[in-house]
Amino acid sequence: MSTELQQYLQLQRERIEQHLATVFPTNWPIPVRLREAMNYSLLAGGKRLRPIFVLAAAEAVSGDLEATYRALPFAAAVEMIHTYSLVHDDLPAMDNDDYRRGRLTNHKVFGDAMAILAGDGLLTHAFYIVTQAAAIGVPAERILAVTEELARFAGLIGMVGGQVNDMQGEQGLTSIEQLQEIHLHKTSDLISFSLRAGGHAALASDHQLDAFERFGRNIGLAFQIQDDILDLIGDSDKLGKAVKSDERQQKVTYPYLIGLDESKRRVAELTDEAHALLHQAKLAKAEKLHEIADSLLVRDH
Amino acid sequence: MSTELQQYLQLQRERIEQHLATVFPTNWPIPVRLREAMNYSLLAGGKRLRPIFVLAAAEAVSGDLEATYRALPFAAAVEMIHTYSLVHDDLPAMDNDDYRRGRLTNHKVFGDAMAILAGDGLLTHAFYIVTQAAAIGVPAERILAVTEELARFAGLIGMVGGQVNDMQGEQGLTSIEQLQEIHLHKTSDLISFSLRAGGHAALASDHQLDAFERFGRNIGLAFQIQDDILDLIGDSDKLGKAVKSDERQQKVTYPYLIGLDESKRRVAELTDEAHALLHQAKLAKAEKLHEIADSLLVRDH
């Protein structure tokens, strides 16, 4: 990754962190422990990939980094949705994980009941934050579109639906189509949403929004396949988790279903297509999106 | 309750039931088991008090029953929010209830993981349904206002916050102010939201919306106090649950804190104030709201 891109990502990450620190108004009488539980998971760091896509998409359409401040509420909202999904996924009734990114999971610190309510609170408040874009000049029709899309991409035929399919498919999964369907909804949908939301903030055309959505699909899928590959061939430094864990858990992965070489070929194919989609979208300044896509999908493994 | 009011409530309930049966589009590829779990709790009957308030408020502003169809998406949304909160509340990690209204609770039928995801799905999809009011002529600014208010009244300083306070307060609660605060957020907030949402659908003035909000506060509190009273003096037919259960559970109630007579006096006072608020709102046709308020708060116990 170039130093320039690293600096860009760092800058965007700082803007996002600063904004996330303000999403629960200090003058709201939120129960103290609820506020703590939500902040524990929301302000736990991480790559902030989804909100960075929101800002980068807005910049790509407008051509102006400063103009992306209108997209900040949408960036915060998608990170809140991502965070709530992790908090609920980690619950004993779901994946029953004790640690995430080296820290105790939310329910291990605050208890199961509070973790459920903190997740519900983050999910509900994400929609509140979306509406706050009105105060910084985003037109009502665009905010309405973002609200509808957030509810769709994070909902029944998006992330929540993907979780259900993943949970139910853990045993009987056999085809690459089924696996792709799960990844699309578990991972790609929120990335597609992020790009569309950034586009809306910068008043993107329908054609641009459509290209963003398909770009997000490709990137999300490629990212997931690569994750499967790295998990298999072992690169514990890059992944920050024990390698071959998928194999140990007998999880069905891309390499398991179609082999390692074919998996690598798919990553390259999806990435090429993603770049082509951006070119077709006639964006004012797409270079950062191209660079981010490439940085996520290093092919030299 | 008059026969006419009974017929009115029955008619509204049927309109709501019909609309609730359509909120998960049949052509959406929602995982089958998720759809079943959501419908199990959403279509389980009940008084439909909150959505009836949405429709009655729209009618009160517009003066026209037929014009209330614009409020139907908001009516469905608030019932979805109410339903998700019950599904999550019943979970083993929360209240651990096996039965609700004589049927097994969601997690007893579908498992804890699916109940969590069904709740998340209902909550997320409620916001989707709100946005669908655009297709039937509700202006974008009004839908935006309803979205923001739903996220606020159902969120961190509304219903979710109330749940947290209730959970934490179960031991140390001593003052009537604390108890009132919990009830306001656990019960009144969604009623206030319902009235405001119906008002928005009928293009109510700020003055009318404010009156609705305060009317909802009063009705919600009065309803809760009366529930405490009935629970104490015993009226298992009306309540449909074992009487004196609050006392057995050593739950802190209004009669426990301020006595039975003072509790009754408060119900009457809150109800009188509620009627006065409606009179001040200069509504086109407020009679049904007056009648519903009276029907909820029978004083002859």
XYZ file of C-alpha atoms in Angstrom:
602
model
C 0.000 0.000 0.000
C 1.354 3.435 -0.950
C 2.240 5.909 1.784
C -0.199 8.364 0.257
C -3.060 5.873 0.474
C -2.087 4.996 4.040
C -2.235 8.675 4.966
C -5.560 9.081 3.208
C -7.056 6.099 5.042
C -5.660 7.349 8.335
C -7.183 10.796 7.769
C -10.583 9.347 6.913
C -10.398 6.994 9.883
C -9.744 9.931 12.207
C -12.680 11.880 10.798
C -14.889 8.835 11.308
C -13.624 8.184 14.860
C -14.278 11.822 15.765
C -17.783 11.649 14.366
C -18.539 8.315 16.055
C -17.581 9.882 19.386
C -20.457 12.364 18.940
C -23.313 10.090 17.865
C -24.783 9.783 21.377
C -25.541 13.411 22.299
C -24.025 14.290 25.676
C -27.183 16.130 26.721
C -29.399 13.082 26.130
C -30.290 11.255 29.382
C -29.158 7.872 28.069
C -28.764 5.306 30.884
C -25.054 5.396 31.809
C -24.453 1.672 31.492
C -26.191 1.542 28.087
C -24.013 4.372 26.822
C -20.918 2.576 28.099
C -21.928 -0.719 26.497
C -22.593 0.880 23.107
C -19.375 2.902 23.161
C -17.360 -0.125 24.285
C -18.037 -1.820 20.954
C -18.510 1.224 18.712
C -15.242 2.894 19.726
C -13.165 -0.295 19.714
C -11.180 0.670 16.645
C -10.973 -1.518 13.588
C -10.418 -0.784 9.931
C -13.610 1.273 9.544
C -13.822 -0.111 6.026
C -17.520 0.542 5.491
C -17.546 4.199 6.586
C -14.366 4.805 4.568
C -16.250 3.532 1.522
C -19.060 5.996 2.314
C -16.651 8.944 2.345
C -14.618 7.736 -0.636
C -17.782 7.272 -2.714
C -18.961 10.792 -1.890
C -15.543 12.115 -2.848
C -15.548 10.116 -6.087
C -18.826 11.700 -7.161
C -18.155 15.266 -6.011
C -14.424 15.311 -6.742
C -13.886 17.175 -3.496
C -12.673 15.707 -0.198
C -14.126 18.564 1.841
C -17.558 18.054 0.332
C -17.682 14.598 1.878
C -18.597 16.006 5.278
C -22.246 15.689 4.219
C -21.705 11.932 4.089
C -20.405 11.647 7.677
C -23.802 10.792 9.254
C -24.215 7.939 6.774
C -20.659 6.772 7.507
C -21.395 6.715 11.238
C -24.722 4.923 10.680
C -23.220 2.052 8.712
C -20.520 1.528 11.347
C -23.226 1.453 14.038
C -25.122 -1.188 12.058
C -21.933 -3.215 11.559
C -21.174 -2.925 15.286
C -24.645 -3.987 16.447
C -24.409 -7.059 14.202
C -21.089 -8.047 15.812
C -22.469 -7.542 19.342
C -25.491 -9.742 18.641
C -23.448 -12.326 16.688
C -21.083 -12.793 19.610
C -23.907 -13.616 22.052
C -23.930 -17.097 23.642
C -27.168 -17.890 21.773
C -25.413 -17.102 18.475
C -21.653 -17.658 17.923
C -20.814 -17.596 21.652
C -17.517 -15.733 21.273
C -15.624 -14.469 24.317
C -13.123 -12.306 22.459
C -13.155 -9.975 19.475
C -10.041 -8.172 18.290
C -8.275 -9.247 21.466
C -10.836 -7.697 23.830
C -13.650 -9.338 25.736
C -16.890 -9.321 23.762
C -19.691 -6.989 24.807
C -21.767 -9.586 26.679
C -18.711 -10.818 28.588
C -18.276 -7.301 30.007
C -21.860 -6.042 30.292
C -23.913 -9.237 30.455
C -26.164 -10.860 27.864
C -29.227 -8.686 28.532
C -27.306 -5.430 28.193
C -25.552 -6.684 25.043
C -28.932 -7.432 23.453
C -30.201 -3.956 24.393
C -26.949 -2.242 23.345
C -27.301 -3.929 19.944
C -30.945 -2.870 19.679
C -29.922 0.658 20.685
C -27.127 0.884 18.101
C -29.441 -0.418 15.369
C -32.238 2.008 16.255
C -29.916 4.977 16.672
C -28.247 4.346 13.294
C -31.524 5.427 11.683
C -31.636 8.511 13.901
C -28.142 9.471 12.762
C -29.122 9.039 9.101
C -31.884 11.637 9.543
C -29.396 14.119 10.999
C -27.926 14.614 7.507
C -30.814 17.031 6.937
C -29.144 19.593 9.210
C -26.035 19.698 6.987
C -27.772 20.152 3.679
C -28.576 16.673 2.332
C -31.998 16.877 0.595
C -34.921 15.046 2.265
C -35.456 12.787 -0.769
C -31.837 11.570 -0.586
C -32.070 10.902 3.158
C -35.283 8.999 2.551
C -33.512 6.909 -0.102
C -30.628 6.177 2.285
C -33.068 5.200 5.047
C -34.874 2.788 2.751
C -31.621 1.327 1.460
C -30.134 0.923 4.944
C -33.273 -0.938 6.053
C -33.088 -3.135 2.935
C -29.358 -3.898 2.825
C -29.139 -4.435 6.603
C -32.456 -6.245 6.810
C -34.447 -9.296 5.771
C -32.952 -9.762 2.310
C -29.651 -8.237 3.364
C -27.473 -8.684 6.426
C -30.070 -10.196 8.794
C -31.258 -12.600 6.101
C -27.615 -13.521 5.410
C -27.068 -14.295 9.097
C -30.079 -16.592 9.131
C -28.904 -18.416 6.001
C -25.402 -18.707 7.432
C -26.731 -20.125 10.692
C -28.992 -22.603 8.948
C -26.473 -23.496 6.262
C -23.625 -24.402 8.570
C -24.396 -28.082 8.180
C -25.925 -28.703 4.776
C -23.994 -26.295 2.560
C -22.754 -27.895 -0.644
C -22.886 -25.551 -3.631
C -20.826 -22.498 -4.511
C -24.055 -20.656 -5.317
C -25.310 -21.132 -1.753
C -22.009 -20.005 -0.298
C -21.924 -16.937 -2.567
C -25.497 -16.041 -1.591
C -24.541 -16.059 2.095
C -21.418 -13.954 1.560
C -23.279 -11.491 -0.631
C -25.755 -10.764 2.116
C -23.470 -11.128 5.132
C -20.659 -8.984 3.747
C -21.323 -7.358 0.387
C -24.665 -5.797 1.185
C -23.348 -3.353 3.787
C -20.445 -2.439 1.477
C -22.848 -1.814 -1.411
C -25.003 0.255 0.926
C -21.969 2.273 2.042
C -21.061 3.210 -1.508
C -24.628 4.105 -2.454
C -25.053 6.195 0.715
C -21.887 8.165 -0.030
C -23.175 8.611 -3.551
C -26.500 9.968 -2.310
C -24.719 12.491 -0.087
C -22.948 13.809 -3.205
C -26.142 13.686 -5.323
C -24.972 10.826 -7.540
C -26.953 9.798 -10.626
C -28.898 6.524 -10.721
C -26.275 5.172 -13.097
C -23.502 5.964 -10.613
C -25.468 4.490 -7.709
C -26.008 1.298 -9.672
C -22.302 1.051 -10.523
C -21.429 1.599 -6.855
C -23.792 -1.171 -5.782
C -22.233 -3.660 -8.212
C -18.723 -2.505 -7.310
C -19.580 -3.200 -3.659
C -20.903 -6.655 -4.520
C -17.663 -7.550 -6.276
C -15.398 -6.122 -3.619
C -17.322 -7.826 -0.817
C -17.232 -11.207 -2.519
C -13.570 -10.933 -3.527
C -12.693 -9.891 0.020
C -14.523 -12.895 1.438
C -12.911 -15.382 -0.966
C -9.503 -13.937 -0.183
C -10.229 -14.283 3.515
C -10.941 -17.980 2.916
C -7.698 -18.302 0.936
C -5.567 -16.581 3.567
C -7.187 -18.677 6.235
C -6.192 -21.825 4.383
C -2.662 -20.980 3.256
C -1.862 -19.286 6.502
C -1.018 -15.689 7.020
C -1.692 -15.118 10.658
C 0.040 -11.735 10.655
C -2.233 -10.197 8.076
C -5.360 -11.737 9.502
C -4.605 -11.341 13.177
C -6.212 -14.639 14.023
C -5.204 -18.260 14.221
C -4.811 -19.682 10.723
C -6.640 -22.698 9.394
C -9.404 -22.011 11.899
C -11.983 -22.485 9.152
C -10.606 -25.925 8.408
C -10.564 -26.860 12.058
C -14.184 -25.766 12.355
C -14.959 -27.737 9.173
C -16.382 -24.574 7.684
C -17.282 -24.714 4.019
C -15.060 -22.258 2.150
C -14.322 -21.297 -1.436
C -11.021 -23.233 -1.600
C -12.840 -26.235 -0.103
C -15.520 -26.092 -2.791
C -13.662 -24.969 -5.928
C -9.980 -25.368 -5.080
C -7.247 -22.855 -4.309
C -6.303 -21.887 -7.868
C -9.865 -21.333 -8.996
C -10.497 -19.272 -5.831
C -7.523 -17.034 -6.647
C -8.750 -16.700 -10.221
C -12.168 -15.541 -8.949
C -10.627 -12.883 -6.729
C -8.711 -11.484 -9.715
C -11.776 -11.623 -11.951
C -14.047 -9.890 -9.429
C -11.435 -7.191 -8.844
C -10.961 -6.508 -12.553
C -14.710 -6.232 -12.956
C -14.874 -3.852 -9.984
C -12.367 -1.500 -11.615
C -14.287 -1.652 -14.889
C -17.522 -0.748 -13.109
C -15.911 2.358 -11.648
C -14.635 3.409 -15.079
C -18.134 3.135 -16.536
C -19.623 5.280 -13.750
C -18.084 8.512 -15.082
C -16.967 9.682 -11.649
C -15.281 13.010 -10.967
C -12.386 11.451 -9.077
C -12.379 7.684 -8.658
C -8.697 7.072 -7.954
C -9.085 6.514 -4.212
C -11.796 3.900 -4.728
C -9.550 2.097 -7.229
C -6.657 2.217 -4.778
C -8.714 1.038 -1.807
C -10.051 -1.874 -3.847
C -6.526 -2.888 -4.826
C -5.211 -2.518 -1.281
C -7.881 -4.834 0.055
C -7.296 -7.460 -2.540
C -3.584 -8.124 -2.682
C -3.119 -10.900 -5.199
C 0.449 -11.914 -4.474
C -0.283 -14.668 -2.009
C -67.609 0.592 25.876
C -70.266 1.631 23.368
C -71.176 -0.737 20.529
C -70.234 1.967 18.072
C -66.725 2.286 19.533
C -66.346 -1.494 19.595
C -67.244 -1.609 15.903
C -64.827 1.225 15.139
C -61.964 -0.506 16.953
C -62.793 -3.787 15.226
C -62.759 -2.087 11.819
C -59.409 -0.421 12.498
C -57.968 -3.641 13.868
C -58.963 -5.454 10.663
C -57.358 -2.788 8.487
C -54.181 -3.089 10.548
C -54.164 -6.896 10.465
C -54.587 -6.817 6.693
C -51.739 -4.365 6.323
C -49.452 -6.290 8.697
C -49.976 -9.390 6.562
C -48.361 -7.535 3.634
C -45.282 -5.974 5.276
C -42.905 -8.770 4.164
C -43.243 -8.671 0.357
C -44.035 -12.131 -1.017
C -41.530 -11.677 -3.860
C -38.642 -10.949 -1.454
C -36.353 -13.969 -0.959
C -36.551 -13.789 2.841
C -35.286 -17.000 4.499
C -38.412 -19.107 5.130
C -37.755 -19.733 8.807
C -37.058 -16.026 9.439
C -40.338 -15.052 7.776
C -42.168 -17.641 9.893
C -40.543 -16.445 13.122
C -41.399 -12.780 12.439
C -44.975 -13.565 11.415
C -45.443 -15.861 14.419
C -45.131 -12.880 16.756
C -46.361 -10.079 14.473
C -49.599 -11.813 13.503
C -50.383 -13.116 16.992
C -53.325 -10.788 17.506
C -53.579 -8.453 20.460
C -55.310 -5.131 20.986
C -53.220 -3.303 18.350
C -53.495 -0.259 20.599
C -50.513 1.626 19.155
C -51.453 1.312 15.477
C -55.073 2.190 16.342
C -53.742 5.405 17.892
C -51.845 6.107 14.649
C -55.007 5.806 12.567
C -57.230 7.621 15.073
C -54.774 10.531 15.261
C -54.706 10.851 11.469
C -58.493 10.809 11.436
C -58.660 13.415 14.201
C -56.523 15.819 12.182
C -58.059 15.218 8.752
C -61.632 14.616 9.905
C -61.890 11.783 7.397
C -61.604 8.060 8.134
C -60.732 7.229 4.535
C -57.834 9.703 4.520
C -56.152 7.649 7.239
C -54.892 5.099 4.718
C -51.801 7.266 4.341
C -51.029 6.484 7.983
C -51.141 2.690 7.554
C -47.364 2.247 6.986
C -46.669 4.136 10.221
C -49.290 2.012 12.030
C -47.610 -1.170 10.809
C -44.162 0.134 11.729
C -45.036 0.904 15.346
C -46.593 -2.551 15.782
C -43.420 -4.106 14.359
C -41.334 -2.144 16.867
C -43.633 -3.151 19.713
C -43.434 -6.791 18.572
C -39.638 -6.879 18.306
C -39.378 -5.473 21.840
C -41.607 -8.271 23.163
C -39.610 -10.957 21.305
C -36.307 -9.684 22.729
C -37.791 -9.084 26.229
C -38.989 -12.679 26.434
C -35.505 -14.110 25.747
C -33.857 -16.217 28.476
C -31.171 -13.535 28.898
C -33.901 -10.958 29.585
C -37.256 -11.843 31.240
C -37.047 -15.554 30.323
C -40.746 -15.982 29.594
C -42.095 -19.202 28.062
C -45.569 -17.937 27.269
C -47.149 -14.745 25.979
C -50.893 -14.389 25.483
C -51.282 -18.115 26.018
C -48.850 -19.112 23.242
C -45.242 -20.208 23.456
C -42.864 -17.277 23.145
C -40.849 -16.833 19.956
C -37.592 -18.339 21.250
C -39.416 -21.379 22.650
C -40.631 -22.164 19.129
C -37.765 -20.965 16.935
C -34.773 -21.016 19.280
C -32.874 -18.173 20.922
C -30.677 -17.323 17.919
C -33.616 -17.061 15.529
C -35.608 -14.996 18.058
C -32.726 -12.509 18.300
C -32.526 -12.284 14.497
C -36.329 -12.110 14.097
C -36.340 -9.177 16.526
C -33.482 -7.488 14.665
C -35.344 -8.089 11.401
C -38.622 -6.633 12.684
C -36.822 -3.573 14.051
C -34.897 -2.962 10.827
C -37.902 -3.585 8.581
C -40.077 -1.174 10.573
C -37.925 1.635 9.175
C -38.294 0.214 5.673
C -42.088 0.252 6.030
C -42.023 3.881 7.226
C -40.306 4.916 3.983
C -43.030 3.192 1.943
C -45.437 5.983 2.877
C -43.808 7.958 0.047
C -45.591 5.775 -2.510
C -49.016 6.770 -1.163
C -48.506 10.499 -1.073
C -46.923 11.368 2.291
C -44.367 14.169 1.691
C -40.671 13.272 2.141
C -40.224 15.834 4.958
C -43.014 14.205 6.974
C -41.588 10.710 6.449
C -38.195 12.008 7.531
C -39.776 13.451 10.684
C -41.498 10.123 11.429
C -38.223 8.234 10.884
C -36.371 10.509 13.295
C -39.146 10.316 15.881
C -39.417 6.522 15.628
C -35.673 6.219 16.193
C -35.903 8.607 19.160
C -39.032 7.300 20.896
C -38.047 3.647 20.343
C -34.378 4.251 21.086
C -31.820 5.300 23.663
C -33.930 7.878 25.483
C -37.151 6.062 24.623
C -38.141 2.420 24.750
C -34.650 0.850 24.762
C -33.476 3.273 27.454
C -36.621 2.489 29.451
C -35.876 -1.233 29.244
C -32.364 -0.671 30.556
C -33.634 1.456 33.437
C -36.320 -1.102 34.225
C -33.777 -3.925 34.228
C -31.359 -2.014 36.425
C -34.061 -0.571 38.677
C -35.687 -3.848 39.614
C -33.852 -3.937 42.898
C -33.205 -0.403 44.086
C -36.341 1.466 42.986
C -37.779 3.664 45.709
C -39.237 6.911 44.387
C -42.354 7.611 42.387
C -40.275 9.785 40.054
C -38.037 6.849 39.139
C -41.023 4.598 38.549
C -42.738 7.239 36.408
C -39.573 7.710 34.354
C -39.454 4.008 33.563
C -43.123 3.833 32.611
C -42.853 6.948 30.480
C -40.158 5.400 28.350
C -41.278 1.782 28.410
C -44.917 2.496 27.595
C -45.770 6.128 26.903
C -43.069 6.836 24.338
C -44.396 4.459 21.681
C -47.935 5.765 22.292
C -46.751 9.357 21.908
C -44.894 8.342 18.760
C -48.025 6.649 17.387
C -50.115 9.785 17.802
C -47.453 12.042 16.287
C -46.941 9.655 13.341
C -50.670 9.631 12.579
C -50.596 13.400 12.844
C -47.728 13.659 10.363
C -49.619 11.478 7.867
C -52.485 13.980 8.018
C -50.132 17.004 7.893
C -50.799 18.116 11.477
C -49.481 21.438 12.782
C -46.635 21.570 15.315
C -49.174 22.605 17.950
C -51.277 19.531 17.233
C -48.221 17.239 17.238
C -47.167 18.630 20.597
C -50.646 18.108 22.043
C -50.639 14.522 20.719
C -47.291 13.832 22.338
C -48.478 15.061 25.731
C -51.809 13.242 25.340
C -49.833 10.043 24.690
C -47.695 10.635 27.789
C -50.772 10.987 29.967
C -52.611 8.032 28.487
C -49.562 5.790 28.722
C -48.910 6.690 32.356
C -52.574 6.418 33.355
C -52.792 3.059 31.630
C -49.751 1.811 33.507
C -50.982 3.006 36.896
C -54.353 1.392 36.242
C -52.602 -1.824 35.318
C -50.870 -1.724 38.694
C -54.212 -1.075 40.421
C -56.022 -3.888 38.641
C -53.155 -6.193 39.401
C -53.472 -5.419 43.087
C -57.236 -5.428 43.575
C -57.641 -8.385 41.275
C -59.526 -8.502 38.062
C -58.150 -11.520 36.300
C -60.880 -11.479 33.641
C -59.998 -8.029 32.362
C -56.274 -8.565 32.579
C -56.121 -12.108 31.300
C -53.339 -12.987 33.694
C -52.972 -14.178 37.249
C -53.784 -11.354 39.665
C -51.465 -10.083 42.346
C -48.511 -11.317 40.274
C -46.746 -7.986 40.808
C -47.018 -8.416 44.559
C -45.739 -11.961 44.389
C -42.788 -10.785 42.337
C -42.250 -7.966 44.849
C -42.445 -5.524 41.973
C -42.543 -1.880 42.905
C -45.885 -0.452 41.766
C -47.829 2.806 42.121
C -50.202 1.447 44.819
C -47.147 0.136 46.678
C -45.476 3.544 46.594
C -48.372 6.001 46.961
C -51.343 3.888 48.046
C -54.455 2.715 46.228
C -56.580 5.854 46.600
C -53.844 8.218 45.476
C -53.134 5.923 42.520
C -56.799 6.095 41.473
C -56.768 9.864 41.858
C -53.739 10.078 39.544
C -55.434 8.012 36.854
C -58.440 10.352 36.924
C -56.220 13.442 36.892
C -54.078 12.212 33.973
C -57.185 11.283 32.006
C -58.852 14.671 32.572
C -55.667 16.381 31.439
C -55.530 14.157 28.364
C -59.024 15.231 27.332
C -58.125 18.880 27.889
C -55.032 18.512 25.692
C -57.168 17.194 22.839
C -59.586 20.114 23.200
C -56.729 22.598 22.947
C -55.375 20.963 19.775
C -58.229 22.246 17.581
C -58.712 18.928 15.821
C -61.199 18.351 12.995
C -62.777 15.316 14.674
C -61.374 14.236 18.022
C -64.302 12.206 19.368
C -62.765 8.783 18.703
C -59.558 9.696 20.534
C -61.631 10.907 23.510
C -63.634 7.676 23.471
C -60.575 5.425 23.152
C -58.928 7.219 26.076
C -62.030 6.715 28.205
C -62.385 3.085 27.188
C -58.829 2.322 28.236
C -59.161 4.010 31.569
C -62.335 2.754 33.205
C -62.524 4.418 36.587
C -65.199 2.331 38.256
C -62.920 -0.171 39.911
